[in-house]
PDB file of C-alpha atoms in Angstrom:
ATOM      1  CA  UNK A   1     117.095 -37.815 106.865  1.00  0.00           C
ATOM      2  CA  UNK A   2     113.662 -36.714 105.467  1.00  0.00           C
ATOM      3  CA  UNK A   3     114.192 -37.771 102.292  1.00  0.00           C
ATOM      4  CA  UNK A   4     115.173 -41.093 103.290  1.00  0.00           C
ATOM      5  CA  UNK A   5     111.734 -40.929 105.255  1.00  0.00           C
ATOM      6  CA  UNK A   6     109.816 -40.976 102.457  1.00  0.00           C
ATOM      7  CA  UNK A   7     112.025 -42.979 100.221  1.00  0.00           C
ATOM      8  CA  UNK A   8     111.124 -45.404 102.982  1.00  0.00           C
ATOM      9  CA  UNK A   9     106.871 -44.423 103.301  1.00  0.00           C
ATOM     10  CA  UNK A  10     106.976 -44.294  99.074  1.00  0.00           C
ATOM     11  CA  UNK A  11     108.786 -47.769  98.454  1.00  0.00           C
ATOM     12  CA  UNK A  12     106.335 -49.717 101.307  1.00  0.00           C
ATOM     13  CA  UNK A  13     103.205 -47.834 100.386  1.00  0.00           C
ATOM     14  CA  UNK A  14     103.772 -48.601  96.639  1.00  0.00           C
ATOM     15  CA  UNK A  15     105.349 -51.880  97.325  1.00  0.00           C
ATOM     16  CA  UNK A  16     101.776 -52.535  99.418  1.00  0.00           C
ATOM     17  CA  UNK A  17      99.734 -51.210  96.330  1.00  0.00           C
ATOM     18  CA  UNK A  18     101.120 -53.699  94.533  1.00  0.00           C
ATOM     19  CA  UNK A  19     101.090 -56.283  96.353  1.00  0.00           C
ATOM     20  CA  UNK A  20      97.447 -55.918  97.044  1.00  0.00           C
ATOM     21  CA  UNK A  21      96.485 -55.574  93.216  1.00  0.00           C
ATOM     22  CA  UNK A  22      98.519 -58.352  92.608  1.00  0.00           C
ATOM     23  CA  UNK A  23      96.948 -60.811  94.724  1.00  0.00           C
ATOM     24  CA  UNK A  24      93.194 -58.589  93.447  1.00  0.00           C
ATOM     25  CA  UNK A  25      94.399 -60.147  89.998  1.00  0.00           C
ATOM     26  CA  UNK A  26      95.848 -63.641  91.385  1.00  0.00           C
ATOM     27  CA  UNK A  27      94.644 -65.944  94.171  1.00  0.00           C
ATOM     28  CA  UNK A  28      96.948 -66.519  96.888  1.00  0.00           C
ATOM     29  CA  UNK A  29      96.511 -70.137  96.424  1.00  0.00           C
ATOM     30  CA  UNK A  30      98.157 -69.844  93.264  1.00  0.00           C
ATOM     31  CA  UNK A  31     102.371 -69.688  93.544  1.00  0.00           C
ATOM     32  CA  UNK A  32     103.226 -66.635  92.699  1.00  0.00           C
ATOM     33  CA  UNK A  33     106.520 -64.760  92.984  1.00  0.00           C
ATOM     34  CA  UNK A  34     107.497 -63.066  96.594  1.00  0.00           C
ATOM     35  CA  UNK A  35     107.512 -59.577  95.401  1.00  0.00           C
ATOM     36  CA  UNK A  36     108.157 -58.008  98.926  1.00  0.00           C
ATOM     37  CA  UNK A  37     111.262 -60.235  99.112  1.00  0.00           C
ATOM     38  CA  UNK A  38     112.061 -59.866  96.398  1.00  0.00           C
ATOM     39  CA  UNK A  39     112.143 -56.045  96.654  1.00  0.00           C
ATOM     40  CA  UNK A  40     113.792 -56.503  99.912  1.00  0.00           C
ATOM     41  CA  UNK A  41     117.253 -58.701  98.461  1.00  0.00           C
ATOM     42  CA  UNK A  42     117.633 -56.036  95.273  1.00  0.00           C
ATOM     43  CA  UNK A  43     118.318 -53.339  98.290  1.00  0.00           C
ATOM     44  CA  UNK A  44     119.885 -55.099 100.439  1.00  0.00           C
ATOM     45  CA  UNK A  45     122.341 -55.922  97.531  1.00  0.00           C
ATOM     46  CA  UNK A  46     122.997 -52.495  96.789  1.00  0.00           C
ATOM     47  CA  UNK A  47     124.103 -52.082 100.412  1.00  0.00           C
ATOM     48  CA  UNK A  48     121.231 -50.418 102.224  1.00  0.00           C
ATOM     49  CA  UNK A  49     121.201 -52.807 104.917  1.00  0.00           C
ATOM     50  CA  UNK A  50     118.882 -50.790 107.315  1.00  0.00           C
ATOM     51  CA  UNK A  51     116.684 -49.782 104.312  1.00  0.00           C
ATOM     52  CA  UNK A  52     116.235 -53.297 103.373  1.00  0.00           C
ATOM     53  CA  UNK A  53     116.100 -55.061 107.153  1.00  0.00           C
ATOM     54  CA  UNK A  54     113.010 -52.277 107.810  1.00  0.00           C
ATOM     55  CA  UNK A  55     111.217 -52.833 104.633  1.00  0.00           C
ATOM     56  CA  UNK A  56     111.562 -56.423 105.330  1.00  0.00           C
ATOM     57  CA  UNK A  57     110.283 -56.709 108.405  1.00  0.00           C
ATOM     58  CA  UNK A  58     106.738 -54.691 107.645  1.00  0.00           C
ATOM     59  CA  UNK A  59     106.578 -55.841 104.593  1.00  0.00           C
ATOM     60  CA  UNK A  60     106.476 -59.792 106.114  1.00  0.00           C
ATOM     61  CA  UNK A  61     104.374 -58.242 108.360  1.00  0.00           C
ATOM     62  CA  UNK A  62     101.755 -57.427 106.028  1.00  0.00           C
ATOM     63  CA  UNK A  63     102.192 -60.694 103.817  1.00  0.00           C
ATOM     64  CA  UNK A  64     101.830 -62.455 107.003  1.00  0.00           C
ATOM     65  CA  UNK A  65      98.503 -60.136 107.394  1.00  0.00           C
ATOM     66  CA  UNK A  66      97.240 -61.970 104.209  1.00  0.00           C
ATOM     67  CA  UNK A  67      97.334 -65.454 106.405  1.00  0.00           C
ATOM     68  CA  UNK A  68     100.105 -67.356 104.607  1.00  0.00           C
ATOM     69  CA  UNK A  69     101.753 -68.334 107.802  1.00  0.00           C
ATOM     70  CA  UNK A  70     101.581 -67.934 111.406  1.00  0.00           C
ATOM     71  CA  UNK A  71     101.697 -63.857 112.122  1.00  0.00           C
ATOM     72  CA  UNK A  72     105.251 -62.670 112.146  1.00  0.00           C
ATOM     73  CA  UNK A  73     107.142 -65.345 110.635  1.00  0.00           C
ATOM     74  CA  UNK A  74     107.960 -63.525 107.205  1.00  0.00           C
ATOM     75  CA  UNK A  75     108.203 -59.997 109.430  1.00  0.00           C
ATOM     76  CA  UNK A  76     111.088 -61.503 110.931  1.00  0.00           C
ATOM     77  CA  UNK A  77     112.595 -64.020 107.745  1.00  0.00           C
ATOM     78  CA  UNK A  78     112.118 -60.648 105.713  1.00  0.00           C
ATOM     79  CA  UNK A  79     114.055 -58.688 108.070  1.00  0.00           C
ATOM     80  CA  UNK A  80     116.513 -61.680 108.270  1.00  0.00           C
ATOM     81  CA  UNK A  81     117.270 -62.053 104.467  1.00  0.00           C
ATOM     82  CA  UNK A  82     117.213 -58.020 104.171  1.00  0.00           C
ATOM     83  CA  UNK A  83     120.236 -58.280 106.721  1.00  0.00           C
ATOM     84  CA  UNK A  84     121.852 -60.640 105.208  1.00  0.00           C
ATOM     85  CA  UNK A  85     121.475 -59.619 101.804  1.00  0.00           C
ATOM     86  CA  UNK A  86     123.236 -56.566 103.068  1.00  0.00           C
ATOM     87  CA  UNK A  87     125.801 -57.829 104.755  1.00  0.00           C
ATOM     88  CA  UNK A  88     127.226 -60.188 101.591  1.00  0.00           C
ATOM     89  CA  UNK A  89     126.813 -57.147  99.450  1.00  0.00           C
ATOM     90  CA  UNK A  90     130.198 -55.858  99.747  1.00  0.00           C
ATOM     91  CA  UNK A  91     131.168 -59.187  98.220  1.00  0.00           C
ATOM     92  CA  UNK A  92     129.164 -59.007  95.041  1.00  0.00           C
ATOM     93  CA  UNK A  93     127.943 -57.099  92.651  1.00  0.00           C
ATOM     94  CA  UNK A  94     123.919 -56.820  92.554  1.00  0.00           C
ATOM     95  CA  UNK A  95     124.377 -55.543  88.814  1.00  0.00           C
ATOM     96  CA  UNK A  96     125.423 -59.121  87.823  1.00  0.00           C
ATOM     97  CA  UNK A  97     123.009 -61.697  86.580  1.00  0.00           C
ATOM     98  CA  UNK A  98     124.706 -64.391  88.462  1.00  0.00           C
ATOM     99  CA  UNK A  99     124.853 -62.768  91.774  1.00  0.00           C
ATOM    100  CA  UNK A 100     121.215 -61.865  91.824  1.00  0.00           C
ATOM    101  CA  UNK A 101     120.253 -64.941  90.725  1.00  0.00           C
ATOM    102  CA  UNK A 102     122.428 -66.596  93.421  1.00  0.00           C
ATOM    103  CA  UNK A 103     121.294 -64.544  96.121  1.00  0.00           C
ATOM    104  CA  UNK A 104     117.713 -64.807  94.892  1.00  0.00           C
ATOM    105  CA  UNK A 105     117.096 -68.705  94.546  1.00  0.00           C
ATOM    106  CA  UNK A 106     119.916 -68.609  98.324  1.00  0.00           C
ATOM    107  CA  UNK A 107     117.439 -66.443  99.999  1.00  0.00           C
ATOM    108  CA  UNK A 108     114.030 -68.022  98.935  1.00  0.00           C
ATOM    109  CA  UNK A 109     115.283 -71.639 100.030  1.00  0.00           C
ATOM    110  CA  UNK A 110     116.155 -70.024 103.252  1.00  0.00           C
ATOM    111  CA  UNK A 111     112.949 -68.152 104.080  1.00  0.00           C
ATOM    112  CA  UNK A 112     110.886 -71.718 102.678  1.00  0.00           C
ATOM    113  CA  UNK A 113     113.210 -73.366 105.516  1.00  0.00           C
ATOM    114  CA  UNK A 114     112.561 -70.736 107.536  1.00  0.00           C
ATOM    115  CA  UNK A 115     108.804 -70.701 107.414  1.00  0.00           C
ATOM    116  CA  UNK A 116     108.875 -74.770 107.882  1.00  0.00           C
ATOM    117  CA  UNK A 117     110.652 -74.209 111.456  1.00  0.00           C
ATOM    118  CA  UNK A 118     109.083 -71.590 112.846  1.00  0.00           C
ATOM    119  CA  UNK A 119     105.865 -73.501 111.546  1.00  0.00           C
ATOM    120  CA  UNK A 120     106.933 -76.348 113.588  1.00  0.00           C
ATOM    121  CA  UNK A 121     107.652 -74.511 116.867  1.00  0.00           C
ATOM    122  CA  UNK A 122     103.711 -73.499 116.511  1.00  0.00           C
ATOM    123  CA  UNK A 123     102.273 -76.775 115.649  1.00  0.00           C
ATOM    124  CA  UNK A 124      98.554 -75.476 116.877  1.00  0.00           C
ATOM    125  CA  UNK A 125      98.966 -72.100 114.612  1.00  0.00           C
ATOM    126  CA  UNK A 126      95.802 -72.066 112.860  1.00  0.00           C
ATOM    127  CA  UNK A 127      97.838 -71.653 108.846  1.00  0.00           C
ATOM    128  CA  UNK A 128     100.070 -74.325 108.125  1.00  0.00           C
ATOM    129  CA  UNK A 129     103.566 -73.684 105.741  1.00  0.00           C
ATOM    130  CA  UNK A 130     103.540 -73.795 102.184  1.00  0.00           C
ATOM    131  CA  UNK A 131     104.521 -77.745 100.713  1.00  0.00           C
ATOM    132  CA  UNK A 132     107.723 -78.284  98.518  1.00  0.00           C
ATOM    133  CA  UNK A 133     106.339 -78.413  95.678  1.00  0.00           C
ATOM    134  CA  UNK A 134     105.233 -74.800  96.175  1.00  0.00           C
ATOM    135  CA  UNK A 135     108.390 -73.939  97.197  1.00  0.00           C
ATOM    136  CA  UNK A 136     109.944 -74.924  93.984  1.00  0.00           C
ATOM    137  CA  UNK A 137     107.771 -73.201  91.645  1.00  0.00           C
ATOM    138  CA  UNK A 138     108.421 -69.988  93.819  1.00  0.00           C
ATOM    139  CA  UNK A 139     112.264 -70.249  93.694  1.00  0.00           C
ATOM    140  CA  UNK A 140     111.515 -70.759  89.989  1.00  0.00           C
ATOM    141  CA  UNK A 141     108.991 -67.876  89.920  1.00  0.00           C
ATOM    142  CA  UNK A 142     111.681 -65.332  92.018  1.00  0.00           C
ATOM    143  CA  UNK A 143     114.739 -66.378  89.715  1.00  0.00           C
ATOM    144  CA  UNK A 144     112.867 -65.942  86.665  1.00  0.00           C
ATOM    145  CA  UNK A 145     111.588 -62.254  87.781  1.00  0.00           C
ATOM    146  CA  UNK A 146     114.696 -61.709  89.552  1.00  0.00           C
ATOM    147  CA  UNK A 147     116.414 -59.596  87.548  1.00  0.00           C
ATOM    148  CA  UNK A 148     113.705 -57.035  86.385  1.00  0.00           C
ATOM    149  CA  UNK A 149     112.712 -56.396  90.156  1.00  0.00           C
ATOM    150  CA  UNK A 150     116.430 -55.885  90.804  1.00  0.00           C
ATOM    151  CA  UNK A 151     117.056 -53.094  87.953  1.00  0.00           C
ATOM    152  CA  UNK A 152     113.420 -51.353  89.357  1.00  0.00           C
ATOM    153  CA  UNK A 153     114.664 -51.529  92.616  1.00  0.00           C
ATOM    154  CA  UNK A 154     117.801 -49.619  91.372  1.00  0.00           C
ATOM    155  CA  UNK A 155     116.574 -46.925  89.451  1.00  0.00           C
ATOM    156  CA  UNK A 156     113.812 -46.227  92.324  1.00  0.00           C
ATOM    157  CA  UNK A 157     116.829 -45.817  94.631  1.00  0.00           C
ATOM    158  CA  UNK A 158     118.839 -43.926  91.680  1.00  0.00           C
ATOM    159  CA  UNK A 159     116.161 -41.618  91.447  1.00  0.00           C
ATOM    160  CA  UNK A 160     116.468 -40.409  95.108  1.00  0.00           C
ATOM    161  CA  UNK A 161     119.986 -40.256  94.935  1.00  0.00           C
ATOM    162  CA  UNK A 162     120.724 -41.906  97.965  1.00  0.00           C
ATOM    163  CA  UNK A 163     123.942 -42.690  99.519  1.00  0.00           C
ATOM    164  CA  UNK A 164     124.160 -46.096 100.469  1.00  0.00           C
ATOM    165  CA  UNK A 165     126.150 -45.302 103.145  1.00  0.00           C
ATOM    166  CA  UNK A 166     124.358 -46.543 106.684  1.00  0.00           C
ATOM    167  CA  UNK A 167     120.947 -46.320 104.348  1.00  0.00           C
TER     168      UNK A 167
END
């Protein structure tokens, strides 16, 4: 149980690190790929389903600190694809090109339609939703980056030899 603590405190506070240097280097205004998503469907597809829904959801949280969209929308559309990516992950295999290229480009049209009706419900929400044009270039971003952040995501977990079991 500890050591899936701080697999848990390591992978957000690097995934955070990241993040944050990423967007030092890059403007938010520019489209960029969805890292914490991302990182959230390559562990989900390897089965940790709690691992992933948990990571999702504080890792929207904090995207949504950066003021993309109304706060808590990608908290809960990260915990959302985490679960789901789970769930479907006994029916794939997240080693395949296909699959996580599938479940990549599935996921990021889903959290873009996501964003837009939750962004409706809170029509006076101060941030507005991304357009569809920047939608596109991110599903095109996160299918083209896809696979690395899937086979990093694997040897982090690989490294802590965890079961994947209830993870």
């Amino acid at each position: 149980m500890k050591k899936h603590l701080i697999f848990l405190a390591l992978t957000f506070g690097s995934g955070l690190v990241f993040q944050s240097l990423f967007f030092y280097i890059v403007p938010t205004s520019v489209p960029t790929p969805q890292w914490f998503l991302l990182g959230v469907l390559a562990l989900g597809a390897q089965g940790r389903t709690k691992t992933a829904t948990t990571l999702g959801f504080f890792w929207g949280l904090a995207q949504d600190a950066f003021g993309v969209t109304a706060f808590g929308t990608q908290g809960w559309l990260f915990a959302l694809a985490g679960y789901g990516a789970g769930t479907v992950s006994k029916y794939l295999n997240a080693d395949k090109w296909g699959a996580q290229e599938t479940l990549t480009i599935t996921a990021t049209l889903a959290v873009a339609v996501g964003v837009q009706v939750l962004s409706a419900l809170f029509v006076d929400a101060p941030v507005g939703s991304p357009g569809w044009g920047v939608v596109a270039v991110q599903t095109l971003l996160n299918g083209l980056v896809a696979p690395a952040v899937f086979w990093v995501f694997s040897r982090w977990a690989d490294l802590w030899v965890l079961p994947v079991k209830n993870a």
